[in-house]
Short mmCIF file of C-alpha atoms in Angstrom, two decimals:
data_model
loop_
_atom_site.label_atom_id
_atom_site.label_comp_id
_atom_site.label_asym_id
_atom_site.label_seq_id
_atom_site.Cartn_x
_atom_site.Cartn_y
_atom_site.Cartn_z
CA UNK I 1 -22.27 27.52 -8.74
CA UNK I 2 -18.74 27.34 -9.53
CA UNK I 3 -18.23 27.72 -13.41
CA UNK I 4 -15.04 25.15 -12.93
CA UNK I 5 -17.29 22.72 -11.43
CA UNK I 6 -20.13 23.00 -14.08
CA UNK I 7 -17.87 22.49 -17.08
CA UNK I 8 -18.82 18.76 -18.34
CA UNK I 9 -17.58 16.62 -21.24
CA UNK I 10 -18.97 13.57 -22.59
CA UNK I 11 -15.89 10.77 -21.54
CA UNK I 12 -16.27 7.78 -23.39
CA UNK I 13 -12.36 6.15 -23.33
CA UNK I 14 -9.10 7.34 -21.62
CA UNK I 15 -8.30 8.92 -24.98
CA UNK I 16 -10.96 11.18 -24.63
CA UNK I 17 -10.11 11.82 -21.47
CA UNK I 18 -6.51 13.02 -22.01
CA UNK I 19 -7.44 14.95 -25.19
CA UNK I 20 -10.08 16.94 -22.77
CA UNK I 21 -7.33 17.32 -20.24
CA UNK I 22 -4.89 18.80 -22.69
CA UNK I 23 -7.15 21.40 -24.09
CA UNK I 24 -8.32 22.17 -20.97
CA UNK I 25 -5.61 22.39 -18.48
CA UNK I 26 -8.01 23.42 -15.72
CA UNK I 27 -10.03 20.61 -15.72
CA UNK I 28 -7.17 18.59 -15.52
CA UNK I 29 -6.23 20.20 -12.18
CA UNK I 30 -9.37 20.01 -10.59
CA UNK I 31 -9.74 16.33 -11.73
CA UNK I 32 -6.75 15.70 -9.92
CA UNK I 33 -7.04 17.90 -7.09
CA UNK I 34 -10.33 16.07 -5.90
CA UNK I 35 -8.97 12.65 -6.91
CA UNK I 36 -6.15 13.07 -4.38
CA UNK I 37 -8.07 14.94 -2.14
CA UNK I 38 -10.48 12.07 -1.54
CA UNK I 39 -8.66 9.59 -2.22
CA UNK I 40 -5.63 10.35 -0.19
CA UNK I 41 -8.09 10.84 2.83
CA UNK I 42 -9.03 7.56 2.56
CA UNK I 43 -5.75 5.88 2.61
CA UNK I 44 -5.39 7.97 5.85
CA UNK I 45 -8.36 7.05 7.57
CA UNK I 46 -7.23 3.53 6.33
CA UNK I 47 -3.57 3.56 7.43
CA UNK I 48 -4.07 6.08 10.17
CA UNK I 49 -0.23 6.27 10.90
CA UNK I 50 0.97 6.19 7.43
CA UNK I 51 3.40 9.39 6.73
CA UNK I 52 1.06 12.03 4.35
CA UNK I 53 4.19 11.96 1.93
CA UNK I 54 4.16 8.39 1.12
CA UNK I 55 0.34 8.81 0.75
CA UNK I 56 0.59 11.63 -1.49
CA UNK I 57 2.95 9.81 -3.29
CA UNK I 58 1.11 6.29 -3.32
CA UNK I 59 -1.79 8.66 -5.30
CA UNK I 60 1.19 10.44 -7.55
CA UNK I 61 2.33 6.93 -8.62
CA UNK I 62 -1.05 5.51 -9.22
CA UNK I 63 -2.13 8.55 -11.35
CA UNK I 64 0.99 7.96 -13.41
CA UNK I 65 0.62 4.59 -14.31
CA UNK I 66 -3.02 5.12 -15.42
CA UNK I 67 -2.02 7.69 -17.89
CA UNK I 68 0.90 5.63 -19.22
CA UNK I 69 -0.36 2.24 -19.11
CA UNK I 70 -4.37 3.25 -20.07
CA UNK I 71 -5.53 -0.24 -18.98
CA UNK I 72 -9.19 1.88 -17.02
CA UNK I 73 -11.87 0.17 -19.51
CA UNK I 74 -13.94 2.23 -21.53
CA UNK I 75 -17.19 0.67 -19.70
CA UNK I 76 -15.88 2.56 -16.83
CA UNK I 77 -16.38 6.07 -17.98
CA UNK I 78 -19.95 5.53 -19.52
CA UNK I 79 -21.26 4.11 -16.12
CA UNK I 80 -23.10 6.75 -14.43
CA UNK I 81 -22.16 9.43 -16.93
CA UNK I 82 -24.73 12.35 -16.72
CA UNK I 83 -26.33 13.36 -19.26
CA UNK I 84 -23.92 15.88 -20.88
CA UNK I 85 -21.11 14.46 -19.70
CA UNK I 86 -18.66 14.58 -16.47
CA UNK I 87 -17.50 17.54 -14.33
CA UNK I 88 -14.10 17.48 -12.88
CA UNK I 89 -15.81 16.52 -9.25
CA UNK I 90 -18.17 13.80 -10.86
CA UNK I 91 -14.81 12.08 -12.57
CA UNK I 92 -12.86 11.35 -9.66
CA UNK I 93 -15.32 9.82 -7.55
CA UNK I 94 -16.79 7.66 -10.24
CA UNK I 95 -15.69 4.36 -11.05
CA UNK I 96 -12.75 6.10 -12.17
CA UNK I 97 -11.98 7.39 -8.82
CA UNK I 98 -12.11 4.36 -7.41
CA UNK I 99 -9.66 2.62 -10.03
CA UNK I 100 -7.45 5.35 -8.98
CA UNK I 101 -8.02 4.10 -5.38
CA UNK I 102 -7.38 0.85 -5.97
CA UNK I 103 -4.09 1.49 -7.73
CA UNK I 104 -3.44 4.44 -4.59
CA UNK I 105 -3.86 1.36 -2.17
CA UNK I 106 -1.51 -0.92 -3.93
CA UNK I 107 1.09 1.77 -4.24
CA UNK I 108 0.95 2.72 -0.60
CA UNK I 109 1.58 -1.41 0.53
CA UNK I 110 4.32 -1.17 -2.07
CA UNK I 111 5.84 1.57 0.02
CA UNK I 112 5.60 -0.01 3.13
CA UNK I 113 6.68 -3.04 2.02
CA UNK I 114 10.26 -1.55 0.94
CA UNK I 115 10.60 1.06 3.66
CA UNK I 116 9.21 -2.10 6.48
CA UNK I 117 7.40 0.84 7.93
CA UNK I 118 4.33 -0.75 9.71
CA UNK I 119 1.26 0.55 9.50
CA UNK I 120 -2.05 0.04 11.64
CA UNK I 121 -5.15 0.09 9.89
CA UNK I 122 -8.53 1.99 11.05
CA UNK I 123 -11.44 -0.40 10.31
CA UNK I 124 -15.66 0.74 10.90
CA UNK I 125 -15.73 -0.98 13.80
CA UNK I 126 -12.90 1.74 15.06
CA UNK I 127 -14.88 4.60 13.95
CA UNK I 128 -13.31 5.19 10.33
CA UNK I 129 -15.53 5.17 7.53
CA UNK I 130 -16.73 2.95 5.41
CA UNK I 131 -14.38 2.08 3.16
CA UNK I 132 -16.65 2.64 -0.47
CA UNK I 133 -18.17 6.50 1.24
CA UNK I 134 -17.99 8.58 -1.52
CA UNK I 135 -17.85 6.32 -4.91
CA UNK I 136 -20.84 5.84 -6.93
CA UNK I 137 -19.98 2.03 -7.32
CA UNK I 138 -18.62 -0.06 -3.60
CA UNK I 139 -16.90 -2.74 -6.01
CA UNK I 140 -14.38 0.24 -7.35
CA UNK I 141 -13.15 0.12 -4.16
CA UNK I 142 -10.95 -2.73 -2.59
CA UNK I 143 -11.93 -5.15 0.18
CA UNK I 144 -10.58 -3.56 3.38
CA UNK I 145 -10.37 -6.93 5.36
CA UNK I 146 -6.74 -8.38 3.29
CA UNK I 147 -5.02 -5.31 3.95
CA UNK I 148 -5.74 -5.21 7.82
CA UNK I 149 -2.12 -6.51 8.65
CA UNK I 150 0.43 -5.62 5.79
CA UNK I 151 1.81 -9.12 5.91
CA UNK I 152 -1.75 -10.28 4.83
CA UNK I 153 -1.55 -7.52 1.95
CA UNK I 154 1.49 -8.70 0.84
CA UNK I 155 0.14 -12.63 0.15
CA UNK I 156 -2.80 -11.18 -1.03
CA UNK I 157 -1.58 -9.29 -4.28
CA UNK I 158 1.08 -12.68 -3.99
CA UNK I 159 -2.04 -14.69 -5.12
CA UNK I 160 -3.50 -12.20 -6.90
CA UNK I 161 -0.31 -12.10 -9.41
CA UNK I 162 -0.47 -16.24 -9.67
CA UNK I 163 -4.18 -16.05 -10.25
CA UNK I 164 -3.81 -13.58 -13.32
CA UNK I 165 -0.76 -15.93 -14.55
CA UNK I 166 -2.59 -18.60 -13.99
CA UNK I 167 -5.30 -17.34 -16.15
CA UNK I 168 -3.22 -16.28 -18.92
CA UNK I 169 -2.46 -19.73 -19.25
CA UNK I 170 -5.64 -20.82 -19.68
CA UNK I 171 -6.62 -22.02 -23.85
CA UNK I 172 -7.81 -19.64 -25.92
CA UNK I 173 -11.30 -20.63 -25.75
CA UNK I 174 -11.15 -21.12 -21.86
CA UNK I 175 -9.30 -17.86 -21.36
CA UNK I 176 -12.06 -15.47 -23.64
CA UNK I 177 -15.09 -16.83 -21.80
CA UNK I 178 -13.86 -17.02 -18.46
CA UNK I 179 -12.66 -12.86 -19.01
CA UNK I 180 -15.38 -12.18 -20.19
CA UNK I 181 -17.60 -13.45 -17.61
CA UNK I 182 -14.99 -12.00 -15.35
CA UNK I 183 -16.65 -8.41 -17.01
CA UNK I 184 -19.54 -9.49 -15.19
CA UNK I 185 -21.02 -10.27 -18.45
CA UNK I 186 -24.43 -12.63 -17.94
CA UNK I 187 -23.92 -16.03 -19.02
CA UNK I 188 -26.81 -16.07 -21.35
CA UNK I 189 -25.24 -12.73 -22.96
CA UNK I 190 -21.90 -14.71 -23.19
CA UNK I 191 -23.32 -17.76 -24.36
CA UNK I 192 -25.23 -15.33 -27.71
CA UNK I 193 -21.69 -13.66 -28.22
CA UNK I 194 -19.66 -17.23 -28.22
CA UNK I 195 -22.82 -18.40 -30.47
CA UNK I 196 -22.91 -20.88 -27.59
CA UNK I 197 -25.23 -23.07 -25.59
CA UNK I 198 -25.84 -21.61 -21.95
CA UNK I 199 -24.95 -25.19 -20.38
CA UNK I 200 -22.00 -25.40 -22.52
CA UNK I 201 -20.44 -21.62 -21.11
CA UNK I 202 -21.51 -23.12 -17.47
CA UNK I 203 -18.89 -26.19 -18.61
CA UNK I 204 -16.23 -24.18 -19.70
CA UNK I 205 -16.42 -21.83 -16.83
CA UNK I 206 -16.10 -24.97 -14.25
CA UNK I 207 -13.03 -25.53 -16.59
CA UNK I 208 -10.99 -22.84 -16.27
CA UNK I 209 -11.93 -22.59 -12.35
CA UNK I 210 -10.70 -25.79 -12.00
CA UNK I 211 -7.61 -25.21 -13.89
CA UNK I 212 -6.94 -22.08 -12.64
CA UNK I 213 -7.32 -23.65 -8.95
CA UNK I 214 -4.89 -25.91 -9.42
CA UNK I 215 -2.26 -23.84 -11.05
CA UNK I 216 -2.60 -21.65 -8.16
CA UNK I 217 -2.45 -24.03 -5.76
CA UNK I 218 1.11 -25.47 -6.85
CA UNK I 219 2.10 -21.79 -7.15
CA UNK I 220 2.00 -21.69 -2.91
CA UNK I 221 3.37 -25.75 -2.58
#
C-alpha cells in the first residue's frame, strides 16, 4: 500500500485541516492532486467541449476561495470520517470533495459566462456518468439538469442569489429556524433546541417560505 495514501488524520474543522496541510506539505499535494483529478474529470465529462485550462482553472479558483473564505461546515468533515481519521484520497471525494465540486461548477459557468464561450453538456442519457460517481454523499454534488444550457445556469444561480437575500431578510426568529432546518435538522430536534412546540416550528417554517416566496418573486417582476 502506498505509505502517502495510508497517512490519516482525524479532520474535525477547516482549521484542522490547514494546520495538517502545513505540517505536512505532502498531504496537501495529494489532497489536491486527487481533488482536481476527479473533479476536473467531471466538469469534462459534464462540459465535454469546455477548454482543460478553464477547467483546471474553474478547480484552482474554487480551491482558493475555500481556503480564504472557510465557509465548508465542520459537520462536513466528521461525516463518514474513518475511524482514525482521513487519507489524502478519502478527503477529496468526501463531502468535501464534492463542496469543492460544487464551487468547481460555479466557477467554470462563471468563465463561460464572461468569455460567451458555449458549452454543450454530456448528460447519462448520452453515455457520461452519473453525475454523483465517486462521492460518498449524491447531495454534495449539484443537480445536473439547470446547467444543461448555460443560459439556464445563469438564471439559476440568478435565483439562487435572491433566494439567499431573500432569506437574510427574514426576522431573527424566522431566519434561525428556517437555517437551521435548512441543515436538515429534524423538526422535532429543532423544535427541543428553540425550546419550542413541534406545531409551532411547522408555523414558522410556512412563514418564512411564504415570505421568502414572495420576496423572490418581485425579485424576477
Amino acid at each position: 500500500m502506498n505509505t502517502l495514501e495510508s497517512k490519516r488524520y482525524v479532520i474535525n474543522n477547516v482549521d484542522a485541516l490547514l494546520r495538517i496541510m502545513h505540517t505536512d506539505p505532502r498531504y496537501a499535494l495529494e489532497f489536491r492532486n486527487k481533488a482536481e483529478q476527479h473533479i476536473t474529470l467531471k466538469l469534462r465529462r459534464k462540459f465535454f467541449n469546455a477548454p482543460p485550462e478553464g477547467v483546471v482553472d474553474a478547480f484552482n479558483n474554487a480551491l482558493m476561495k475555500f481556503l480564504q473564505t472557510r465557509t465548508f461546515k465542520d459537520e462536513g468533515f466528521l461525516h463518514g470520517q474513518p475511524e482514525g481519521g482521513w487519507t489524502a484520497h478519502e478527503l477529496a471525494v468526501s463531502k468535501l470533495g464534492g463542496y469543492l465540486y460544487r464551487g468547481s461548477l460555479h466557477e467554470l459557468i462563471q468563465f463561460h459566462r464572461r468569455t460567451r464561450h458555449e458549452v454543450q453538456w454530456s448528460g447519462p442519457e448520452d453515455g457520461g456518468d452519473r453525475d454523483d460517481a465517486g462521492f460518498d454523499d449524491e447531495r454534495d454534488v449539484a443537480d445536473a439538469s439547470p446547467f444543461a444550457d448555460p443560459a439556464h445556469a445563469y438564471e439559476h444561480l440568478s435565483i439562487v442569489k435572491r433566494m439567499r437575500d431573500c432569506l437574510n431578510k427574514l426576522s431573527d426568529t424566522l431566519k434561525t429556524t428556517m437555517f437551521l432546518y435548512l441543515d436538515d435538522m429534524p423538526m422535532e430536534q429543532i423544535a427541543r433546541q428553540q425550546d419550542l412546540h413541534v406545531p409551532t416550528v411547522k408555523s414558522r417554517l410556512h412563514a418564512a417560505r411564504k415570505l421568502v416566496t414572495e420576496c423572490t418573486r418581485k425579485g424576477m417582476d
